[in-house]
Short mmCIF file of C-alpha atoms in Angstrom, two decimals:
data_model
loop_
_atom_site.label_atom_id
_atom_site.label_comp_id
_atom_site.label_asym_id
_atom_site.label_seq_id
_atom_site.Cartn_x
_atom_site.Cartn_y
_atom_site.Cartn_z
CA MET A 1 -12.27 -27.77 -56.58
CA GLU A 2 -14.97 -27.31 -53.99
CA PRO A 3 -14.82 -25.21 -51.24
CA MET A 4 -14.15 -27.68 -48.47
CA ILE A 5 -15.73 -27.67 -45.56
CA ASN A 6 -14.25 -26.51 -41.84
CA HIS A 7 -15.05 -30.07 -39.54
CA LEU A 8 -16.98 -27.33 -37.39
CA TRP A 9 -19.62 -26.59 -39.41
CA PRO A 10 -21.82 -29.93 -39.08
CA ARG A 11 -21.78 -29.91 -34.99
CA VAL A 12 -22.78 -26.24 -35.09
CA PHE A 13 -25.86 -27.45 -37.13
CA GLN A 14 -26.69 -29.92 -35.11
CA ARG A 15 -26.74 -28.31 -32.18
CA LEU A 16 -28.63 -24.97 -33.76
CA HIS A 17 -31.34 -27.26 -35.04
CA ARG A 18 -31.82 -28.54 -31.22
CA THR A 19 -33.42 -25.40 -30.11
CA SER A 20 -36.22 -22.60 -30.83
CA LEU A 21 -34.02 -19.29 -30.23
CA LEU A 22 -34.20 -19.00 -34.14
CA LEU A 23 -36.33 -16.42 -34.71
CA LYS A 24 -36.90 -16.22 -38.40
CA ARG A 25 -34.99 -18.19 -41.03
CA THR A 26 -33.78 -16.57 -43.88
CA HIS A 27 -32.27 -19.29 -46.20
CA SER A 28 -30.99 -22.41 -43.36
CA GLY A 29 -29.49 -22.78 -40.08
CA CYS A 30 -30.95 -22.51 -36.64
CA ALA A 31 -29.70 -21.32 -33.02
CA ALA A 32 -28.94 -22.70 -29.94
CA GLU A 33 -30.02 -21.96 -26.40
CA HIS A 34 -27.17 -20.04 -24.50
CA ALA A 35 -26.42 -20.33 -20.77
CA THR A 36 -24.12 -17.34 -20.26
CA THR A 37 -21.04 -17.22 -18.38
CA PRO A 38 -20.49 -13.48 -16.44
CA ALA A 39 -17.24 -12.01 -17.31
CA PRO A 40 -14.81 -11.91 -14.82
CA SER A 41 -14.98 -8.74 -12.83
CA SER A 42 -11.60 -7.72 -14.18
CA SER A 43 -12.95 -7.97 -18.22
CA ARG A 44 -15.96 -5.94 -16.71
CA HIS A 45 -13.99 -2.94 -15.34
CA THR A 46 -10.79 -2.75 -18.14
CA ARG A 47 -12.83 -2.91 -21.60
CA LYS A 48 -10.65 -2.95 -24.39
CA PRO A 49 -10.13 -0.85 -27.95
CA THR A 50 -12.93 -2.02 -30.09
CA LEU A 51 -11.43 -2.94 -33.52
CA LEU A 52 -12.53 -1.11 -36.23
CA VAL A 53 -12.03 -1.78 -39.90
CA SER A 54 -11.33 1.67 -40.76
CA ARG A 55 -8.20 1.75 -38.21
CA LEU A 56 -7.01 -2.21 -39.55
CA TYR A 57 -3.45 -1.38 -42.03
CA GLN A 58 -4.91 -3.01 -44.86
CA PRO A 59 -5.39 -0.02 -47.48
CA ALA A 60 -7.45 0.03 -50.68
CA ASN A 61 -5.19 2.23 -52.52
CA LEU A 62 -2.72 -0.47 -52.63
CA ARG A 63 -4.94 -2.99 -54.02
CA ASP A 64 -4.40 -1.22 -57.77
CA SER A 65 -1.43 0.54 -57.29
CA ASP A 66 1.97 0.02 -59.28
CA THR A 67 0.86 -2.22 -62.01
CA ARG A 68 4.49 -2.88 -62.71
CA LEU A 69 5.54 -4.43 -59.62
CA GLN A 70 2.20 -6.43 -59.75
CA GLY A 71 2.97 -7.80 -62.99
CA GLU A 72 0.44 -10.99 -64.58
CA MET A 73 -1.51 -12.35 -61.37
CA THR A 74 -1.33 -15.36 -63.22
CA CYS A 75 -3.86 -17.50 -60.14
CA LYS A 76 -6.70 -16.84 -57.98
CA SER A 77 -5.05 -16.63 -54.64
CA GLN A 78 -2.26 -14.44 -56.10
CA ARG A 79 -5.11 -12.24 -57.23
CA LEU A 80 -7.55 -12.79 -54.56
CA MET A 81 -4.56 -11.84 -51.86
CA GLN A 82 -3.58 -8.65 -54.04
CA GLN A 83 -7.21 -7.58 -54.66
CA ALA A 84 -7.87 -7.55 -50.63
CA GLY A 85 -4.41 -5.87 -49.60
CA LEU A 86 -3.37 -8.90 -48.05
CA ILE A 87 -0.17 -8.86 -49.80
CA HIS A 88 1.64 -6.37 -51.63
CA PRO A 89 4.77 -7.03 -54.17
CA SER A 90 8.09 -5.73 -53.58
CA ASN A 91 10.25 -7.31 -55.91
CA PRO A 92 10.13 -9.86 -58.04
CA GLY A 93 9.02 -13.54 -56.09
CA CYS A 94 9.07 -11.10 -52.71
CA TYR A 95 6.10 -9.82 -50.65
CA TYR A 96 4.95 -7.30 -48.24
CA TYR A 97 2.85 -9.88 -46.14
CA LEU A 98 0.39 -7.25 -44.28
CA PRO A 99 -0.87 -7.63 -40.39
CA ALA A 100 -4.25 -9.42 -41.52
CA THR A 101 -1.81 -11.89 -43.47
CA VAL A 102 0.67 -12.19 -40.32
CA ARG A 103 -2.28 -12.95 -37.97
CA SER A 104 -3.08 -15.84 -39.96
CA MET A 105 0.15 -16.82 -40.37
CA GLU A 106 0.84 -16.36 -36.82
CA LYS A 107 -2.58 -18.54 -36.08
CA LEU A 108 -0.89 -21.55 -38.59
CA VAL A 109 2.50 -21.02 -36.67
CA ARG A 110 1.02 -22.18 -33.53
CA ILE A 111 -1.25 -25.07 -35.08
CA ILE A 112 2.13 -26.24 -36.87
CA ASP A 113 4.26 -25.64 -33.59
CA GLN A 114 1.24 -27.83 -31.50
CA GLU A 115 1.65 -30.45 -33.79
CA MET A 116 5.54 -30.69 -33.98
CA GLN A 117 5.46 -30.38 -30.22
CA ALA A 118 2.95 -33.37 -29.60
CA ILE A 119 5.67 -35.24 -31.28
CA GLY A 120 8.75 -34.28 -29.34
CA GLY A 121 9.45 -31.01 -31.68
CA GLN A 122 11.62 -28.95 -30.14
CA LYS A 123 11.82 -25.38 -31.48
CA LEU A 124 14.97 -23.35 -32.57
CA ASP A 125 16.55 -20.97 -34.79
CA MET A 126 19.41 -20.99 -36.67
CA PRO A 127 20.92 -18.20 -38.91
CA SER A 128 19.87 -17.90 -42.36
CA LEU A 129 23.67 -17.11 -43.24
CA CYS A 130 25.64 -20.27 -43.66
CA SER A 131 29.50 -20.64 -44.29
CA ALA A 132 30.08 -22.12 -47.92
CA ASP A 133 32.52 -24.41 -46.39
CA LEU A 134 29.22 -26.66 -45.01
CA TRP A 135 27.48 -26.78 -48.11
CA LYS A 136 31.17 -27.54 -49.86
CA ASN A 137 31.54 -30.64 -47.55
CA SER A 138 27.91 -32.03 -48.28
CA ASP A 139 28.63 -31.27 -51.96
CA ARG A 140 25.37 -28.99 -52.52
CA TRP A 141 26.97 -25.83 -52.82
CA ASP A 142 27.75 -26.99 -56.44
CA LEU A 143 24.50 -29.16 -56.70
CA MET A 144 22.32 -26.37 -56.15
CA GLY A 145 23.50 -24.50 -58.68
CA LYS A 146 21.72 -20.69 -59.53
CA GLU A 147 18.82 -21.12 -56.87
CA LEU A 148 21.52 -20.74 -54.29
CA LEU A 149 21.97 -17.27 -53.27
CA CYS A 150 25.08 -16.61 -52.26
CA LEU A 151 27.35 -13.45 -51.41
CA LYS A 152 30.15 -12.77 -50.04
CA ASP A 153 30.81 -10.58 -46.79
CA ARG A 154 33.68 -7.81 -46.30
CA HIS A 155 36.70 -10.28 -45.37
CA GLY A 156 35.67 -12.02 -49.09
CA ALA A 157 34.30 -15.17 -47.43
CA ASP A 158 31.79 -16.99 -49.12
CA TYR A 159 28.33 -17.39 -47.38
CA CYS A 160 24.65 -18.29 -48.81
CA LEU A 161 21.31 -17.62 -47.65
CA ALA A 162 20.06 -21.21 -46.77
CA PRO A 163 17.13 -22.74 -48.50
CA THR A 164 17.35 -25.21 -46.34
CA HIS A 165 19.69 -26.74 -43.21
CA GLU A 166 20.27 -30.12 -43.36
CA GLU A 167 24.33 -29.22 -42.65
CA ALA A 168 23.58 -26.37 -40.09
CA VAL A 169 21.24 -28.33 -37.63
CA THR A 170 23.86 -31.39 -38.52
CA THR A 171 26.70 -29.32 -37.33
CA LEU A 172 24.69 -28.22 -34.33
CA VAL A 173 24.48 -31.38 -32.80
CA ALA A 174 27.72 -32.73 -34.03
CA HIS A 175 29.33 -30.18 -31.39
CA GLN A 176 27.44 -32.15 -28.67
CA LYS A 177 30.00 -34.79 -28.06
CA THR A 178 28.11 -35.82 -24.86
CA LEU A 179 25.01 -37.29 -27.00
CA SER A 180 23.26 -39.95 -25.20
CA TYR A 181 21.20 -43.07 -27.04
CA LYS A 182 19.01 -42.00 -24.29
CA GLN A 183 18.20 -38.65 -25.79
CA LEU A 184 16.99 -40.06 -28.64
CA PRO A 185 15.24 -39.48 -30.98
CA LEU A 186 16.11 -35.89 -31.04
CA LEU A 187 13.38 -33.66 -33.16
CA LEU A 188 14.72 -30.09 -34.14
CA TYR A 189 12.51 -27.62 -36.14
CA GLN A 190 12.49 -24.13 -36.90
CA MET A 191 10.31 -21.47 -38.70
CA THR A 192 11.80 -18.98 -40.94
CA ARG A 193 12.23 -17.15 -43.44
CA LYS A 194 14.23 -18.69 -46.02
CA PHE A 195 15.35 -17.62 -49.81
CA ARG A 196 15.69 -19.64 -52.96
CA ASP A 197 16.57 -17.82 -56.68
CA GLU A 198 13.35 -19.09 -58.37
CA PRO A 199 14.33 -18.05 -62.39
CA LYS A 200 11.20 -17.48 -62.82
CA PRO A 201 8.68 -16.60 -59.58
CA LYS A 202 4.90 -16.86 -60.11
CA TYR A 203 1.96 -17.63 -58.49
CA GLY A 204 2.39 -15.35 -55.70
CA LEU A 205 2.76 -17.12 -52.65
CA LEU A 206 3.15 -20.32 -54.27
CA ARG A 207 6.43 -19.78 -55.83
CA GLY A 208 8.25 -16.80 -54.62
CA ARG A 209 12.15 -16.51 -53.52
CA GLU A 210 11.66 -15.83 -49.90
CA PHE A 211 8.87 -17.64 -47.70
CA TYR A 212 8.04 -18.70 -44.38
CA MET A 213 8.72 -22.68 -43.74
CA LYS A 214 8.91 -25.20 -40.87
CA ASP A 215 12.24 -27.33 -41.49
CA MET A 216 12.77 -30.36 -39.23
CA TYR A 217 15.35 -32.34 -38.33
CA SER A 218 15.53 -35.71 -36.68
CA PHE A 219 18.04 -37.76 -35.47
CA ASP A 220 17.95 -41.25 -34.22
CA VAL A 221 19.51 -44.35 -32.70
CA SER A 222 18.68 -47.06 -35.61
CA GLU A 223 17.22 -47.17 -38.76
CA GLU A 224 14.70 -48.64 -37.47
CA ALA A 225 13.95 -46.11 -35.13
CA ALA A 226 14.03 -43.43 -37.71
CA TYR A 227 11.21 -44.60 -39.90
CA GLU A 228 8.90 -44.64 -36.50
CA THR A 229 9.97 -41.31 -36.45
CA TYR A 230 9.39 -40.64 -40.11
CA GLU A 231 6.13 -42.17 -40.13
CA SER A 232 5.23 -40.43 -36.91
CA VAL A 233 6.15 -37.46 -38.41
CA CYS A 234 4.09 -37.82 -41.53
CA GLN A 235 1.00 -38.97 -39.60
CA ALA A 236 1.05 -35.07 -37.22
CA TYR A 237 1.45 -33.73 -40.99
CA ASN A 238 -2.16 -35.42 -42.18
CA ARG A 239 -3.44 -34.67 -38.92
CA LEU A 240 -2.58 -30.70 -39.24
CA PHE A 241 -4.13 -31.13 -42.62
CA ALA A 242 -7.15 -32.42 -41.61
CA ARG A 243 -7.29 -30.01 -39.05
CA LEU A 244 -7.35 -26.63 -41.37
CA GLY A 245 -10.46 -28.76 -43.37
CA LEU A 246 -7.85 -29.22 -46.28
CA GLN A 247 -7.65 -32.59 -48.59
CA CYS A 248 -4.20 -33.15 -48.26
CA VAL A 249 -2.96 -36.33 -50.58
CA GLN A 250 0.53 -37.87 -49.09
CA VAL A 251 2.09 -39.16 -52.27
CA GLN A 252 5.70 -41.05 -53.06
CA ALA A 253 7.93 -38.14 -54.36
CA ASP A 254 11.65 -37.82 -55.48
CA THR A 255 14.30 -37.28 -52.93
CA GLY A 256 15.96 -34.93 -55.02
CA ASN A 257 18.96 -32.78 -54.15
CA ILE A 258 18.36 -33.00 -50.64
CA GLY A 259 19.00 -37.26 -50.72
CA GLY A 260 18.14 -39.65 -49.17
CA THR A 261 16.43 -43.00 -50.20
CA LEU A 262 12.40 -42.28 -49.16
CA SER A 263 10.41 -39.21 -49.48
CA HIS A 264 7.01 -38.61 -49.69
CA GLU A 265 5.08 -35.02 -50.65
CA PHE A 266 2.00 -33.99 -49.26
CA GLN A 267 -0.09 -32.20 -52.27
CA LEU A 268 -2.86 -30.07 -52.51
CA PRO A 269 -5.06 -31.55 -55.30
CA ALA A 270 -5.78 -28.27 -57.66
CA ASP A 271 -5.56 -27.23 -61.21
CA ILE A 272 -2.96 -24.52 -60.51
CA GLY A 273 -0.79 -27.27 -58.93
CA GLU A 274 2.22 -27.30 -60.85
CA ASP A 275 3.20 -31.49 -59.17
CA LYS A 276 1.79 -33.82 -61.56
CA LEU A 277 0.42 -36.97 -59.13
CA LEU A 278 -0.81 -40.38 -60.36
CA ILE A 279 -3.67 -41.77 -57.70
CA CYS A 280 -4.72 -45.58 -58.22
CA GLY A 281 -9.01 -45.43 -58.19
CA SER A 282 -8.51 -48.54 -56.07
CA CYS A 283 -6.22 -48.52 -53.67
CA SER A 284 -4.16 -45.82 -51.13
CA PHE A 285 -1.37 -45.80 -54.05
CA SER A 286 0.07 -42.22 -54.98
CA ALA A 287 2.78 -41.05 -56.58
CA ASN A 288 4.55 -37.81 -58.13
CA VAL A 289 4.79 -38.92 -61.22
CA GLU A 290 8.67 -38.35 -61.51
CA THR A 291 8.94 -41.44 -58.90
CA LEU A 292 7.05 -43.61 -62.00
CA SER A 293 7.04 -44.02 -65.93
CA SER A 294 5.09 -41.75 -67.46
CA ASP A 295 3.11 -43.79 -69.65
CA ARG A 296 2.35 -46.19 -66.69
CA THR A 297 -1.30 -46.70 -66.47
CA ARG A 298 -1.44 -49.92 -63.51
CA CYS A 299 -1.06 -49.17 -59.96
CA PRO A 300 2.47 -51.21 -58.87
CA GLN A 301 0.60 -51.67 -55.22
CA CYS A 302 -2.51 -53.10 -55.94
CA LYS A 303 -1.32 -54.61 -59.55
CA THR A 304 -5.11 -53.95 -60.57
CA GLY A 305 -6.10 -50.26 -60.07
CA THR A 306 -5.87 -48.05 -62.72
CA LEU A 307 -3.72 -44.94 -62.03
CA GLU A 308 -5.22 -41.33 -62.78
CA GLU A 309 -3.67 -38.48 -63.43
CA SER A 310 -3.88 -35.45 -61.00
CA LYS A 311 -2.16 -32.02 -60.19
CA GLY A 312 -1.70 -30.43 -56.47
CA ILE A 313 0.09 -27.83 -54.85
CA GLU A 314 2.99 -29.22 -52.98
CA VAL A 315 2.91 -27.90 -49.30
CA GLY A 316 5.00 -30.37 -46.94
CA HIS A 317 7.57 -32.55 -47.77
CA THR A 318 9.16 -35.11 -45.70
CA PHE A 319 12.78 -37.03 -46.43
CA TYR A 320 14.38 -40.12 -44.42
CA LEU A 321 18.09 -39.34 -44.95
CA GLY A 322 19.85 -41.79 -43.43
CA LYS A 323 23.35 -41.15 -42.61
CA LYS A 324 24.24 -38.95 -45.54
CA TYR A 325 24.64 -35.63 -43.87
CA SER A 326 25.72 -37.22 -39.99
CA HIS A 327 28.37 -39.09 -41.49
CA ILE A 328 29.87 -36.24 -43.50
CA PHE A 329 29.62 -34.19 -40.06
CA ASN A 330 30.35 -36.78 -37.32
CA ALA A 331 26.64 -36.01 -35.47
CA THR A 332 27.34 -39.17 -33.05
CA PHE A 333 26.16 -40.70 -29.76
CA SER A 334 27.17 -43.12 -27.10
CA ASN A 335 24.99 -46.41 -27.72
CA ALA A 336 24.20 -48.79 -25.13
CA GLN A 337 27.27 -50.60 -25.00
CA ASN A 338 28.74 -47.20 -24.52
CA LYS A 339 30.48 -46.97 -28.14
CA LEU A 340 30.37 -43.91 -30.47
CA SER A 341 27.59 -44.51 -33.29
CA VAL A 342 26.45 -42.04 -36.10
CA THR A 343 22.92 -40.70 -36.41
CA GLU A 344 20.24 -41.76 -38.42
CA MET A 345 18.66 -38.70 -39.97
CA GLY A 346 15.02 -37.27 -41.93
CA CYS A 347 14.01 -33.85 -42.45
CA TYR A 348 10.66 -32.82 -43.07
CA GLY A 349 9.70 -29.38 -44.75
CA LEU A 350 6.23 -27.81 -44.63
CA GLY A 351 5.83 -24.40 -46.63
CA VAL A 352 4.24 -22.20 -44.28
CA THR A 353 3.08 -19.04 -46.70
CA ARG A 354 2.74 -21.36 -49.21
CA ILE A 355 -0.20 -23.64 -47.02
CA LEU A 356 -2.04 -19.66 -47.19
CA ALA A 357 -2.17 -19.38 -50.74
CA ALA A 358 -3.06 -22.61 -51.09
CA ALA A 359 -5.57 -22.78 -48.42
CA ILE A 360 -7.24 -20.05 -50.61
CA GLU A 361 -6.74 -21.02 -53.61
CA VAL A 362 -8.49 -24.40 -53.36
CA MET A 363 -11.18 -23.00 -51.03
CA SER A 364 -12.17 -19.78 -52.66
CA THR A 365 -14.80 -18.33 -55.31
CA ASP A 366 -13.58 -16.66 -57.87
CA ASP A 367 -14.17 -12.93 -55.93
CA GLU A 368 -14.84 -14.33 -52.33
CA ILE A 369 -11.67 -15.12 -50.11
CA ARG A 370 -12.58 -18.39 -47.88
CA TRP A 371 -10.10 -19.39 -45.09
CA PRO A 372 -9.53 -22.71 -42.98
CA GLY A 373 -11.86 -21.37 -40.11
CA LEU A 374 -9.17 -21.90 -37.74
CA ILE A 375 -6.47 -19.76 -39.53
CA ALA A 376 -8.99 -16.56 -40.74
CA PRO A 377 -7.62 -13.71 -39.54
CA TYR A 378 -10.54 -12.45 -38.08
CA GLN A 379 -13.56 -14.71 -36.86
CA VAL A 380 -16.67 -12.00 -36.73
CA CYS A 381 -16.94 -8.64 -38.29
CA VAL A 382 -19.78 -6.59 -37.00
CA LEU A 383 -21.58 -4.44 -39.13
CA PRO A 384 -23.67 -1.20 -37.92
CA PRO A 385 -26.45 0.63 -39.65
CA LYS A 386 -25.32 3.54 -42.12
CA LYS A 387 -24.96 6.83 -40.71
CA GLY A 388 -28.43 8.64 -41.02
CA SER A 389 -30.62 6.07 -42.06
CA LYS A 390 -33.20 5.10 -40.43
CA VAL A 391 -32.13 2.65 -37.90
CA ASP A 392 -28.83 4.77 -37.12
CA GLY A 393 -29.71 4.26 -33.29
CA ALA A 394 -28.75 0.78 -33.34
CA SER A 395 -24.54 1.26 -34.05
CA VAL A 396 -24.47 1.85 -30.30
CA LEU A 397 -26.30 -1.78 -30.10
CA ALA A 398 -23.39 -2.64 -32.67
CA GLU A 399 -20.49 -1.22 -30.97
CA GLU A 400 -22.04 -3.05 -27.04
CA LEU A 401 -22.53 -6.88 -28.99
CA VAL A 402 -18.63 -6.57 -30.27
CA HIS A 403 -17.82 -5.82 -26.30
CA THR A 404 -20.07 -8.43 -25.41
CA LEU A 405 -18.95 -11.46 -27.76
CA GLY A 406 -15.38 -10.44 -25.62
CA GLU A 407 -15.88 -10.45 -22.35
CA THR A 408 -18.37 -12.91 -22.69
CA LEU A 409 -16.71 -15.48 -24.73
CA PRO A 410 -13.12 -15.44 -23.93
CA ARG A 411 -11.73 -17.19 -27.26
CA LEU A 412 -13.28 -14.52 -29.35
CA ARG A 413 -11.04 -11.98 -28.05
CA GLY A 414 -9.29 -9.88 -30.29
CA GLU A 415 -11.33 -11.95 -33.17
CA VAL A 416 -14.34 -9.63 -33.49
CA VAL A 417 -14.11 -6.41 -35.73
CA LEU A 418 -16.25 -3.61 -36.04
CA ASP A 419 -16.91 -2.05 -39.34
CA ASP A 420 -17.77 1.64 -38.01
CA ARG A 421 -17.32 2.71 -42.32
CA THR A 422 -20.78 3.70 -41.62
CA GLN A 423 -20.44 6.37 -44.78
CA MET A 424 -20.49 3.41 -46.87
CA THR A 425 -24.01 1.57 -46.88
CA ILE A 426 -24.69 -2.15 -45.32
CA GLY A 427 -24.47 -3.96 -49.17
CA LYS A 428 -20.78 -2.19 -49.66
CA ARG A 429 -19.59 -2.98 -46.43
CA LEU A 430 -20.89 -6.55 -46.99
CA LYS A 431 -19.24 -7.22 -49.89
CA ASP A 432 -15.72 -6.01 -48.48
CA ALA A 433 -16.46 -8.46 -45.55
CA SER A 434 -17.28 -11.36 -48.13
CA ARG A 435 -14.53 -10.93 -49.75
CA LEU A 436 -11.79 -10.76 -47.29
CA GLY A 437 -13.53 -13.89 -45.92
CA TYR A 438 -14.68 -13.60 -42.38
CA PRO A 439 -15.97 -16.62 -41.32
CA TYR A 440 -18.84 -15.06 -39.68
CA VAL A 441 -20.79 -11.47 -40.12
CA VAL A 442 -23.30 -9.85 -37.98
CA ILE A 443 -25.53 -7.59 -39.25
CA VAL A 444 -26.73 -4.65 -36.79
CA GLY A 445 -30.36 -3.14 -38.18
CA GLN A 446 -33.70 -2.90 -37.52
CA GLY A 447 -33.96 -6.51 -35.71
CA ALA A 448 -31.71 -5.10 -32.78
CA LEU A 449 -34.09 -1.95 -31.97
CA GLU A 450 -36.90 -4.87 -31.53
CA GLU A 451 -38.25 -5.72 -27.76
CA THR A 452 -36.48 -8.95 -28.13
CA PRO A 453 -33.38 -8.19 -30.05
CA ARG A 454 -32.42 -10.10 -33.75
CA TYR A 455 -28.91 -9.99 -35.24
CA GLU A 456 -28.90 -11.35 -38.74
CA VAL A 457 -25.51 -13.73 -38.87
CA ILE A 458 -24.08 -14.60 -41.95
CA CYS A 459 -21.95 -17.95 -42.22
CA GLN A 460 -20.04 -17.71 -44.79
CA GLN A 461 -18.19 -21.13 -45.63
CA MET A 462 -21.67 -22.50 -45.59
CA GLY A 463 -23.38 -19.79 -47.03
CA GLU A 464 -25.86 -19.48 -44.63
CA THR A 465 -27.94 -16.62 -42.95
CA MET A 466 -29.84 -16.71 -40.24
CA LEU A 467 -31.64 -14.65 -37.45
CA LEU A 468 -30.89 -15.31 -33.80
CA SER A 469 -31.87 -13.82 -30.72
CA LYS A 470 -28.73 -12.21 -28.31
CA ASP A 471 -28.15 -15.92 -26.85
CA GLY A 472 -28.20 -18.13 -29.91
CA LEU A 473 -25.81 -15.67 -31.40
CA LEU A 474 -23.83 -15.84 -28.36
CA ASP A 475 -24.12 -19.65 -28.47
CA LEU A 476 -23.07 -20.05 -31.76
CA MET A 477 -19.94 -17.72 -31.27
CA GLY A 478 -19.26 -20.33 -28.20
CA GLN A 479 -18.77 -22.98 -31.14
CA VAL A 480 -16.19 -21.23 -32.64
CA GLU A 481 -12.84 -22.65 -32.64
CA THR A 482 -9.41 -20.54 -32.16
CA VAL A 483 -6.02 -20.91 -31.52
#
């Protein structure tokens, strides 16, 4: 799949074309006139330490070490993330997430928080260790099979490391005996590590045994209200993927062992995807092949369109549960007639670490990582000249530029790193920067020493290179969106 372009770019380049601050064009792109706003006095006097590439814990010696643990790198995202030192294998299906990956994941979590809370979601945190009694009450203790990671405590009591929390959250709500219809819909969600004992974990973070997931659970007064909540969550998911610049497809899906009567998956089309999808070329219908006859070619919705098969990576899943769990655990509320009624439920998952890996899978080249702009670990990498070169004097200007960006543009504080490995050539450091996928790389060289300083700016998502004045650079950086 061709890399997908963040929606920021057309607006940035349109604005840049309207100005004259671009001093030289090497491939394409322009710069815009910029009026800088003085930094607050406290910022001018209290300077934060420069973020240095040499101090970032992304050790190169992890990239090729312990091939026994690495195993066969079966997809692009796994290979790129391990080669870049973003993840490191520990046990089959389990990984260390190194600092750059954690930064990216935390940004993704903030975006998910924004979208979930915009529709009324309230964040909580539930125990990973769940009693077997809860799962036996819902008949899922045996239904889940060996995928459920089970254990006993010192007293011989049975527990599982919960792969999902329908039983736990419904029990929590059931304990509130004074829940009123005026408090519904109630949407509770968390973002936690999950454990599923995959028989054959593969594809790095795309199918592991341990992973991060956002799971939300809704409680409504009626079936009609529950469907409205269900639709609002689906819309929030579509907004989330649009903000990330990912072309996600919402498809009809099987309810599986979660249960319920309605289910949709959110799929990123990709050749490496394990799910087979049927998509109509004439209308909006799309479905997982599990829900239709495998030999079906005619669209069941428009009746005239042809269903075409493709593959996808599942990054989200929604379920309308009805009263499946609320009836078992007696999750009730007082209705308008002051009588007890059983709540209608839904559950909604997003694979947080899977979204990271899937985005890299579909957006990156074979050799270079490309992130959705909002969740890149860092937005800008500044490259000073090689030590001892003819333009070595520009090194001081490079460090000054890092501070100027942070002080003038508050959104970029903590987002700009200086590649201080000046024993290496610009070319080698630029290759590293391309491989790691910084959205912007700024080379401080001969042009920075001229009477009117110029900076070479590489916009990696677009493959654009331009020479900008300082004001032009500040204007371009001022358009960068962060979370």
